[in-house]
Short mmCIF file of C-alpha atoms and ligand atoms in Angstrom, two decimals:
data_model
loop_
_atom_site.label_atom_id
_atom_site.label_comp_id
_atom_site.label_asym_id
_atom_site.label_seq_id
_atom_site.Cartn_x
_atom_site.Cartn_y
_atom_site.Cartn_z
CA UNK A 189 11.10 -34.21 8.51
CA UNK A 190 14.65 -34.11 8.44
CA UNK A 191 15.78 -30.78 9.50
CA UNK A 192 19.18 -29.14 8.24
CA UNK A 193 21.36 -27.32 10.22
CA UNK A 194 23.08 -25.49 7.45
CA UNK A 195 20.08 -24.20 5.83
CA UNK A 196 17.17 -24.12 7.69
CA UNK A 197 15.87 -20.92 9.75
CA UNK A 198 17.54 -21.31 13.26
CA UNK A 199 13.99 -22.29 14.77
CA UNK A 200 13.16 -25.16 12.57
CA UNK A 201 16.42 -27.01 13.30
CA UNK A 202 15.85 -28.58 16.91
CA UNK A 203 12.17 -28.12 16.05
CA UNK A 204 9.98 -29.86 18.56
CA UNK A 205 5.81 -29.79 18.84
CA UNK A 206 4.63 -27.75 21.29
CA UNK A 207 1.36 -29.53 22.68
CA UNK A 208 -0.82 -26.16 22.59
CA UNK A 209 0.01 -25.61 18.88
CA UNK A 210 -0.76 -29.09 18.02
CA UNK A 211 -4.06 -28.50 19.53
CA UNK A 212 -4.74 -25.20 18.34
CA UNK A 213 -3.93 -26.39 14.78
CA UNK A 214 -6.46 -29.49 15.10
CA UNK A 215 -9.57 -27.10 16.42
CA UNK A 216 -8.66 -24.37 13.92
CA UNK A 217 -9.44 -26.98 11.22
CA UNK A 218 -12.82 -28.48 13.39
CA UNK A 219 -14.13 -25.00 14.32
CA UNK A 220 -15.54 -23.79 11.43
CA UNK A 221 -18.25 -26.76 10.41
CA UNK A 222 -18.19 -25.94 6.93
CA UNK A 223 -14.22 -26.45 6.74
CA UNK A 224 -14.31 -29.18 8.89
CA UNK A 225 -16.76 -30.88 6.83
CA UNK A 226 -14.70 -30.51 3.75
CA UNK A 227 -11.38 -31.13 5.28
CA UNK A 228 -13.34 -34.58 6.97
CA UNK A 229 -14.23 -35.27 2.66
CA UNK A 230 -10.31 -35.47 2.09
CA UNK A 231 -9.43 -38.84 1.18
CA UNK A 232 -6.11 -40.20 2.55
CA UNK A 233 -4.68 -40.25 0.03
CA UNK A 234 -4.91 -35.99 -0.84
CA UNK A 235 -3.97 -35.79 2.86
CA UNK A 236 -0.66 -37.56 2.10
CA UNK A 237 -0.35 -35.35 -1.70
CA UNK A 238 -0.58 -32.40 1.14
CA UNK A 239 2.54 -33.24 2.85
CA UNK A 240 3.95 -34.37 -0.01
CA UNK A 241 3.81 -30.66 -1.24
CA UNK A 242 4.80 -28.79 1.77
CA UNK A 243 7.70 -31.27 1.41
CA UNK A 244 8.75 -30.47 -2.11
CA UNK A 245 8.64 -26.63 -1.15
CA UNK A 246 10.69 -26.37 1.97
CA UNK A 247 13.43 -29.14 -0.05
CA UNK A 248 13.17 -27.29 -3.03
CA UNK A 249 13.91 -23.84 -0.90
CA UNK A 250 16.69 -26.30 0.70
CA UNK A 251 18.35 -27.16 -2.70
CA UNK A 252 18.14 -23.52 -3.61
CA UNK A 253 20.13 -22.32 -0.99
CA UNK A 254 22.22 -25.23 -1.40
CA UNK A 255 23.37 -23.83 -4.38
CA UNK A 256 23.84 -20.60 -3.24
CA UNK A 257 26.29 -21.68 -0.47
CA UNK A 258 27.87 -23.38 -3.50
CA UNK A 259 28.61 -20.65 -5.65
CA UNK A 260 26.09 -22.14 -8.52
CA UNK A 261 23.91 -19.67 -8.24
CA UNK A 262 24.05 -16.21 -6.18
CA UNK A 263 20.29 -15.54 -5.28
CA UNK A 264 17.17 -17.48 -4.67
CA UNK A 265 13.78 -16.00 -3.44
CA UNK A 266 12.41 -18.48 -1.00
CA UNK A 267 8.77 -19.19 0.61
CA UNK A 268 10.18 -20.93 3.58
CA UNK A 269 7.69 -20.89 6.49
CA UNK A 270 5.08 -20.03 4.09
CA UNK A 271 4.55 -23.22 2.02
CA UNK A 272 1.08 -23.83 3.39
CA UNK A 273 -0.34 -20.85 2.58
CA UNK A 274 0.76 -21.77 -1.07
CA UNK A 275 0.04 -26.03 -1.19
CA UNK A 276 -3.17 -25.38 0.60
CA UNK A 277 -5.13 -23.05 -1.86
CA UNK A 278 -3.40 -24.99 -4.98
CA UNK A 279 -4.96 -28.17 -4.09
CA UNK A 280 -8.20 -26.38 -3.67
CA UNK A 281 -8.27 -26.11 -7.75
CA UNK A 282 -8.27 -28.31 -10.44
CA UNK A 283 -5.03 -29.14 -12.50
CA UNK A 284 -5.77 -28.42 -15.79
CA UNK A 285 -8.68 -26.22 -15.65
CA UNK A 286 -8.01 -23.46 -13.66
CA UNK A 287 -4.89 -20.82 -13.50
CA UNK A 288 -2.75 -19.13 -11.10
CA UNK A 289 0.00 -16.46 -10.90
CA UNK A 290 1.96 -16.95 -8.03
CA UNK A 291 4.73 -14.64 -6.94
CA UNK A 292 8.25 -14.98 -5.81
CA UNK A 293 6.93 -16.52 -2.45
CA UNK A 294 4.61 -19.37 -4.29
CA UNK A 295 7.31 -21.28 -6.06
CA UNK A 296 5.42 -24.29 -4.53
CA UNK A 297 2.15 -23.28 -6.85
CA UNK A 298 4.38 -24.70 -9.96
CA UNK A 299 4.97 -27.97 -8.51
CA UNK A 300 1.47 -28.44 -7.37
CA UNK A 301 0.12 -27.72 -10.68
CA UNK A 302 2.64 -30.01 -12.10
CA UNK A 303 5.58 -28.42 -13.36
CA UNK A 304 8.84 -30.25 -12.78
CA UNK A 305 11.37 -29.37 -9.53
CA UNK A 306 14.22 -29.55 -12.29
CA UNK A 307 12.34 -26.92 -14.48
CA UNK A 308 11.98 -24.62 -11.35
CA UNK A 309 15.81 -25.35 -10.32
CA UNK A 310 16.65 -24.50 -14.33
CA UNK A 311 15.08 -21.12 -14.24
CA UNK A 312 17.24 -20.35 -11.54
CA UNK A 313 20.34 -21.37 -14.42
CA UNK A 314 18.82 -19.22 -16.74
CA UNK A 315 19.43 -22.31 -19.23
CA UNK A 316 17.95 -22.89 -22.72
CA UNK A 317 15.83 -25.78 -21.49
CA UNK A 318 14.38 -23.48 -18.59
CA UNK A 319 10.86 -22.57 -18.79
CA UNK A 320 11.38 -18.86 -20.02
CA UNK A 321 14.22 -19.93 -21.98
CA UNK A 322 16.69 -18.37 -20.02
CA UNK A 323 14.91 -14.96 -19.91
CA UNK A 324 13.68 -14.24 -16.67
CA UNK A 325 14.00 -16.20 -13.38
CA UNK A 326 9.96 -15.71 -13.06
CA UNK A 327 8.79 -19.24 -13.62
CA UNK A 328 5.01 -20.13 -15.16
CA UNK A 329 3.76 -22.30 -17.97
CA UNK A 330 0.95 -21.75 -20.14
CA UNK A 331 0.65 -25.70 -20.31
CA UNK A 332 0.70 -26.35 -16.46
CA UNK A 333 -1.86 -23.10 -16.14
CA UNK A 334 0.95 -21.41 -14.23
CA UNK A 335 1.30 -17.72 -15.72
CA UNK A 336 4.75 -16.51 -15.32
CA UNK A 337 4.54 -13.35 -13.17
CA UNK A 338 6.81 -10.23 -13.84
CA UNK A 339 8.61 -8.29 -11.51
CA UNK A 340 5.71 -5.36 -10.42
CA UNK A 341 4.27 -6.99 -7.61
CA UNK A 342 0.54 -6.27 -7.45
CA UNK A 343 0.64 -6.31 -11.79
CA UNK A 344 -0.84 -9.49 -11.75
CA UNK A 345 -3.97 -8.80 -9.57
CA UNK A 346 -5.30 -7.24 -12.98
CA UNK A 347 -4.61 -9.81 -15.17
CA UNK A 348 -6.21 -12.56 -13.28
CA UNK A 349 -8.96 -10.28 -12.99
CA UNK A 350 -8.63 -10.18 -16.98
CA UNK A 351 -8.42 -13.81 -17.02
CA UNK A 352 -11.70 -14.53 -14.96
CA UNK A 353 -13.55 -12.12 -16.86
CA UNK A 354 -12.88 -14.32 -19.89
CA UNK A 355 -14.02 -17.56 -17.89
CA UNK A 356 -17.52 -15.40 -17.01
CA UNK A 357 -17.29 -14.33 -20.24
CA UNK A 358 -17.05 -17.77 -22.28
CA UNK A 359 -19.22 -19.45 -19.46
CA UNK A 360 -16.14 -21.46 -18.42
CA UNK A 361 -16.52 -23.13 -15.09
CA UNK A 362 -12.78 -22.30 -14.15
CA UNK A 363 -11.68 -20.06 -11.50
CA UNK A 364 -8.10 -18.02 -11.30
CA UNK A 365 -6.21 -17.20 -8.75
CA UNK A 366 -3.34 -15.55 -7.48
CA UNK A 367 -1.67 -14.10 -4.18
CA UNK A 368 -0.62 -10.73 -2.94
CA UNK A 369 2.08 -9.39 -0.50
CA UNK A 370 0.83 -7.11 2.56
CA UNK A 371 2.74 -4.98 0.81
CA UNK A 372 1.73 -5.25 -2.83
CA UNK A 373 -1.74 -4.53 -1.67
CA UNK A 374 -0.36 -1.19 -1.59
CA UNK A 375 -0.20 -0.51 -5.31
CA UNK A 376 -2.08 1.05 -7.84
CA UNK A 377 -2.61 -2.33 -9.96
CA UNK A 378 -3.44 -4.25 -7.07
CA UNK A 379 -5.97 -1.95 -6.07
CA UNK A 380 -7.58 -1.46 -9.43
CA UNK A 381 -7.70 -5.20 -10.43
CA UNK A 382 -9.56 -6.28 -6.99
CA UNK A 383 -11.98 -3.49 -7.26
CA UNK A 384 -12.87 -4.77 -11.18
CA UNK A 385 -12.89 -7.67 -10.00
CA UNK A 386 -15.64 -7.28 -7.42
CA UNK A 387 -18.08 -5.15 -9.77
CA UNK A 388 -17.59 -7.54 -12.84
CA UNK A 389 -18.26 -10.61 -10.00
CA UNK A 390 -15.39 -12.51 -11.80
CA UNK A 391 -14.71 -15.80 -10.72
CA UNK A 392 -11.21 -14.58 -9.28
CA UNK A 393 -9.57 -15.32 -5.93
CA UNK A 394 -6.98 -13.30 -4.19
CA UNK A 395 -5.08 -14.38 -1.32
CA UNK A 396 -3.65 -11.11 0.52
CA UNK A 397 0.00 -13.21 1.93
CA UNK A 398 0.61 -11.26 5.00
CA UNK A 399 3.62 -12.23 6.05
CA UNK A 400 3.70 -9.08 8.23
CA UNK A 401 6.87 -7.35 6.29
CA UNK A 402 7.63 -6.07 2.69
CA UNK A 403 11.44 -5.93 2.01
CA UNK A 404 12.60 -4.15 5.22
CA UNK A 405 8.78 -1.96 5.35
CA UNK A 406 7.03 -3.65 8.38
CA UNK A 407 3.03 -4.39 8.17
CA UNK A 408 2.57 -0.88 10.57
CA UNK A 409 4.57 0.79 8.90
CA UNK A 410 2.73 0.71 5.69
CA UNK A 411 -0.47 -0.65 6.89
CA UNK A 412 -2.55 1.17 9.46
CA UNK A 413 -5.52 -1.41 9.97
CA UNK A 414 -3.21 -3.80 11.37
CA UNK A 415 -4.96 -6.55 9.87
CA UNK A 416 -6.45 -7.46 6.54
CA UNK A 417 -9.80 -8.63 7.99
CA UNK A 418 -11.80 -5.57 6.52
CA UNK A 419 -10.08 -5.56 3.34
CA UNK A 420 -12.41 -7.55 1.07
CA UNK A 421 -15.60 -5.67 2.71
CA UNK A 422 -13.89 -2.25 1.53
CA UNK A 423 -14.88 -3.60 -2.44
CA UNK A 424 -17.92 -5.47 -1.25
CA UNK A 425 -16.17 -8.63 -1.81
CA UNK A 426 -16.60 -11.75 0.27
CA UNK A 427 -13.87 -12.72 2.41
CA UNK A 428 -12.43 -14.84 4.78
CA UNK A 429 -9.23 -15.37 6.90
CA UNK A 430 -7.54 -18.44 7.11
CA UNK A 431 -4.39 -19.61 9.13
CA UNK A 432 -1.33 -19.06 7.16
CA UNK A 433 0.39 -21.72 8.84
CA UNK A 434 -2.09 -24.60 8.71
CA UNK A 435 -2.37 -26.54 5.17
CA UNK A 436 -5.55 -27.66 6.22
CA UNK A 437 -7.90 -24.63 6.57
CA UNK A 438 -5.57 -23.11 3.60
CA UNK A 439 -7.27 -25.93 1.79
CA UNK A 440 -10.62 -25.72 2.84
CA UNK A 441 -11.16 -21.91 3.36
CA UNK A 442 -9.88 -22.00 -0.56
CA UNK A 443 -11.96 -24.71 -1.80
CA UNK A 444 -15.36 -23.06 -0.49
CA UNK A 445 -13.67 -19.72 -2.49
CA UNK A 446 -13.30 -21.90 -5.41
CA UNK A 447 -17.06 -23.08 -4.96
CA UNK A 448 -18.75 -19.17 -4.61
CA UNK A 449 -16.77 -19.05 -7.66
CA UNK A 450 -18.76 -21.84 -9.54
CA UNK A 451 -21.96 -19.86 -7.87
CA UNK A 452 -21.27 -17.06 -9.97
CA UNK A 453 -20.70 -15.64 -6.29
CA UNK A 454 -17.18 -14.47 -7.00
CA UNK A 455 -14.65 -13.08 -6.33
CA UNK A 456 -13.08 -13.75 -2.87
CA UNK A 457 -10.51 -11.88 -1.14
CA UNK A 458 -8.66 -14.20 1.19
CA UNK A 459 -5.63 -13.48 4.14
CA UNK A 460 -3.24 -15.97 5.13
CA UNK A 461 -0.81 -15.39 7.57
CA UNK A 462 2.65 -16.70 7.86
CA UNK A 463 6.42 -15.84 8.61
CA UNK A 464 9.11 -14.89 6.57
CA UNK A 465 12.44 -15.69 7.21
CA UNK A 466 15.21 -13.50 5.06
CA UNK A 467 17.74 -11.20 5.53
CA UNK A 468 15.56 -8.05 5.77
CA UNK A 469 12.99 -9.64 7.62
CA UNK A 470 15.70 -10.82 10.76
CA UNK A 471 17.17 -6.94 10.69
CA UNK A 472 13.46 -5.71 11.51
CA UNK A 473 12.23 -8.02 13.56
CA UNK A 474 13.39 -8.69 17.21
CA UNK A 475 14.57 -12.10 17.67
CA UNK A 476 11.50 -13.29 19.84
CA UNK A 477 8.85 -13.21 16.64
CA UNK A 478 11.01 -15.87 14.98
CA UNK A 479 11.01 -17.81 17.42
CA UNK A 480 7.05 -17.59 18.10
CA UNK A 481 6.63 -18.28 14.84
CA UNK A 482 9.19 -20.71 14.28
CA UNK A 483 6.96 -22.78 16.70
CA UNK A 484 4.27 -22.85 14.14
CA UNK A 485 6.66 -24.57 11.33
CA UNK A 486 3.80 -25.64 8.91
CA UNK A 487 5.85 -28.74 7.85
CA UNK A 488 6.01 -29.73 11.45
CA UNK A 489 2.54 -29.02 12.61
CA UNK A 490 0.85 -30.88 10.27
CA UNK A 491 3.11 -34.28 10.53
CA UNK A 492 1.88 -34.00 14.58
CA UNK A 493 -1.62 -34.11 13.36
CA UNK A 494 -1.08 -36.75 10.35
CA UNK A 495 0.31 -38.87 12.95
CA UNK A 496 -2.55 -38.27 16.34
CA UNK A 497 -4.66 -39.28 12.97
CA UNK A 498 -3.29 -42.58 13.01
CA UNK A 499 -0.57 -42.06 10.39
CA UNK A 500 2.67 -43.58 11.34
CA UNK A 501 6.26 -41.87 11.26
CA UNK A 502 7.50 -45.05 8.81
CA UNK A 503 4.55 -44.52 6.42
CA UNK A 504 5.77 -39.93 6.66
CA UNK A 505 9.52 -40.99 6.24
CA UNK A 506 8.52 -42.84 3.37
CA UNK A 507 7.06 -39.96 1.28
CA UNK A 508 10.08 -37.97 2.77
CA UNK A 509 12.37 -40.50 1.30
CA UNK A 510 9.92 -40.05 -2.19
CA UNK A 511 9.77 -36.35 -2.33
CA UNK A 512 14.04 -36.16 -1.20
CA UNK A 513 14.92 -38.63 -4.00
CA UNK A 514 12.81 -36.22 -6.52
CA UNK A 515 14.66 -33.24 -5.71
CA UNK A 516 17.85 -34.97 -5.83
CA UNK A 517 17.35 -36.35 -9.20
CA UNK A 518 15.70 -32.72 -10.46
CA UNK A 519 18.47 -31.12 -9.02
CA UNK A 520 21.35 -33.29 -11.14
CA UNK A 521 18.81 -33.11 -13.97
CA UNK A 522 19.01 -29.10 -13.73
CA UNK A 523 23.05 -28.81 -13.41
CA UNK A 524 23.39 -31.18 -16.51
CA UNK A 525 21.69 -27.81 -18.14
CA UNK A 526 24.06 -25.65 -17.06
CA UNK A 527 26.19 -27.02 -20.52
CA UNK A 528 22.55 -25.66 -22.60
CA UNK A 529 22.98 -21.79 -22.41
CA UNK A 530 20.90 -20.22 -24.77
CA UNK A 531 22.67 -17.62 -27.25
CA UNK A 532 21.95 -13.80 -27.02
CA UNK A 533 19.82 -13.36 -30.33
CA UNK A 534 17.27 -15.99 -29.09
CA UNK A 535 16.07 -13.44 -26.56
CA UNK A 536 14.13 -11.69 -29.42
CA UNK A 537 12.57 -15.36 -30.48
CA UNK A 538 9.13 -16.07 -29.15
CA UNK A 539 8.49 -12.38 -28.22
CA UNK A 540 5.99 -11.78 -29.84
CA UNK A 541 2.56 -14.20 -30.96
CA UNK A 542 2.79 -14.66 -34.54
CA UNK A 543 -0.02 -12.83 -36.76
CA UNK A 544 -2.95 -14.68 -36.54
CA UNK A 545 -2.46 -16.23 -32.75
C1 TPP B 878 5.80 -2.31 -8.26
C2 TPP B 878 7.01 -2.79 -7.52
N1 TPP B 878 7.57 -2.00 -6.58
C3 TPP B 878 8.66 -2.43 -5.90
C4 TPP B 878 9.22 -3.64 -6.15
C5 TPP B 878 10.43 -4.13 -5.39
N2 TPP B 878 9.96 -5.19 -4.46
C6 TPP B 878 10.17 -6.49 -4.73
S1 TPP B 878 9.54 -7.49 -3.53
C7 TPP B 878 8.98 -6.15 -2.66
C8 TPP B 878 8.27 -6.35 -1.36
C9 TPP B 878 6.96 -7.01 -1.53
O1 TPP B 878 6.42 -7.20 -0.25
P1 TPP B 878 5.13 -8.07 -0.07
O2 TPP B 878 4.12 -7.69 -1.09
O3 TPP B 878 4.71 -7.98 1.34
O4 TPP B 878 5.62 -9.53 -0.46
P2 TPP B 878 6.69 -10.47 0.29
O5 TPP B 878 8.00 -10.17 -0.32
O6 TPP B 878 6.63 -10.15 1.74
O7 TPP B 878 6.24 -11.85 -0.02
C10 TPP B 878 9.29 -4.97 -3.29
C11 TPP B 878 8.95 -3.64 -2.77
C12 TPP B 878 8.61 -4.44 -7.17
N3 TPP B 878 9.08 -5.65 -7.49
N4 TPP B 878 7.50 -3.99 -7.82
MG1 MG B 879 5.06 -9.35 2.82
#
């Protein structure tokens, strides 16, 4: 993909394949046969919707800081480096029937379930047309079966949980979802909602995002296992790992979650892995874990192995050109909102469900 110089993380702008990578990302998704068999069931077509999503994320995360450069905005929370460990698992589900929460990090989760780039880009504005309203920069929609998380990380480990139960409850073959930072796993909500969870058997899955640093805490510092591998055994929950940086096995290791689910064999605990590239994160990390990791750009691996699978660049640049064009036209959608601020007494509007709801 086009790579910007002015935005991107320092690695990702002369980003070239390194042959090893390329091949470690192809047998990561042919070594586990039951992956590979689902991942070999993909039609070309959800291969290309794939890319298309990793796309959207990392221009969407583009556009944001765009704006911040700009002056029209003064913050954005990004999931740069991490968008597969987001598009993956969200093409494992069904639009429509099932639910996630994602956090700050899984912007991407919107789009995939269908919410518009110019409604994410209008939260941001805090406009009257923006999915909350203007209330919170949280983004979700009831319709889209994106729940709008709130600021406690870890709070919405429990109300997924809730949110299964009901689906167990009613008999509804619909799973939920959501992800957790290494270092939300660290709170009290997180811990009581995976542990419910696991006794009630709810069809729930929790992807543990372990991105290896929470604010400026790193994973060792507040994490003594060193990995999350043990994790889902300490609730007698199944688990699984898969690679953070790989859309492909995010996808599949998800989609065989999503089918212990419809076994009645849930829930499952999974851990991605991935790099995070903000402020914090570059002040406690020595340079040299940027760049190993910048190596493993998600966007980038997977367009080498689109393309030894017989894709070629014209056919890539084309849904580059698709996905740009949308974010371009979402993004002057979004500042044409900027004229729609809502008024301070609508904040107490909608607050509440009205009696009888
Ligand atoms: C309960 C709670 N404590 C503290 C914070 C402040 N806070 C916001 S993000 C964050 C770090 C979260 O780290 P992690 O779970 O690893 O997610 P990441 O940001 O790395 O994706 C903290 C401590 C918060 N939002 N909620
Ligand atoms: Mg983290």
């Amino acid at each position: 993909m086009q790579r910007f110089p002015a935005f991107d993380p320092p690695e990702y702008v002369e980003w070239q394949p390194d042959p090893a990578l390329v091949r470690a990302y192809r047998r990561t998704v042919e070594e586990n046969p039951e992956r590979a068999a689902l991942v070999a069931l993909l039609p070309s077509e959800a291969k290309r919707a794939l890319y298309a999503g990793l796309l959207r994320a990392r221009l969407h995360d583009v556009q944001l800081k765009r704006w911040v450069r700009t002056g029209v905005i003064s913050k954005a929370w990004l999931g740069t480096g991490e968008e597969a460990t987001t598009v993956g698992p969200v093409h494992a589900l069904q639009r429509g029937r099932d639910i996630v929460a994602p956090m700050i990090r899984n912007a991407a989760a919107c789009c995939e379930m269908g919410m518009s780039v110019a409604d994410m880009l209008r939260a941001y504005l805090g406009s009257e047309d923006s999915p909350s309203r203007g209330r919170d920069l949280h983004v979700g929609s009831f319709s889209h079966g994106v729940l709008q998380p709130i600021s406690h990380v870890g709070d919405m480990v429990p109300v997924i949980t809730g949110i299964a139960l009901t689906f167990k409850m009613k008999g509804e073959p619909r799973v939920a979802l959501t992800w957790v930072g290494d270092g939300s796993t660290k709170t009290a909500a997180a811990h009581e909602g995976t542990n419910f969870a696991a006794v009630q058997k709810v069809p729930a899955i929790f992807i543990i995002q372990n991105n290896q640093v929470a604010l400026g805490t790193r994973l060792e510092q507040h994490h003594l296992p060193g990995t999350f591998r043990d994790w889902g055994a300490s609730y007698g929950m199944w688990s699984a790992q898969f690679d953070g940086n790989n859309v492909l096995d995010a996808y599949a290791a998800t989609s065989l979650a999503v089918e212990r689910c419809h076994r009645g064999e849930g829930p499952a605990r999974m851990g991605g892995h991935a790099t995070h590239d903000e402020r914090e994160a570059r002040e406690t990390f020595p340079d040299a874990l940027f760049k190993e990791w910048g190596r493993r750009d998600p966007i980038g691996l997977y367009e080498e192995y689109l393309k030894e699978e017989g894709r070629s660049a014209a056919e890539l640049e084309a849904v580059e050109r698709e996905v740009t064009a949308e974010v371009e036209r979402a993004a002057e959608q979004a500042v044409q909102s900027k004229a729609r601020m809502p008024q301070g007494e609508t904040a107490l509007e909608g607050v509440y469900a009205k009696p009888g709801r």
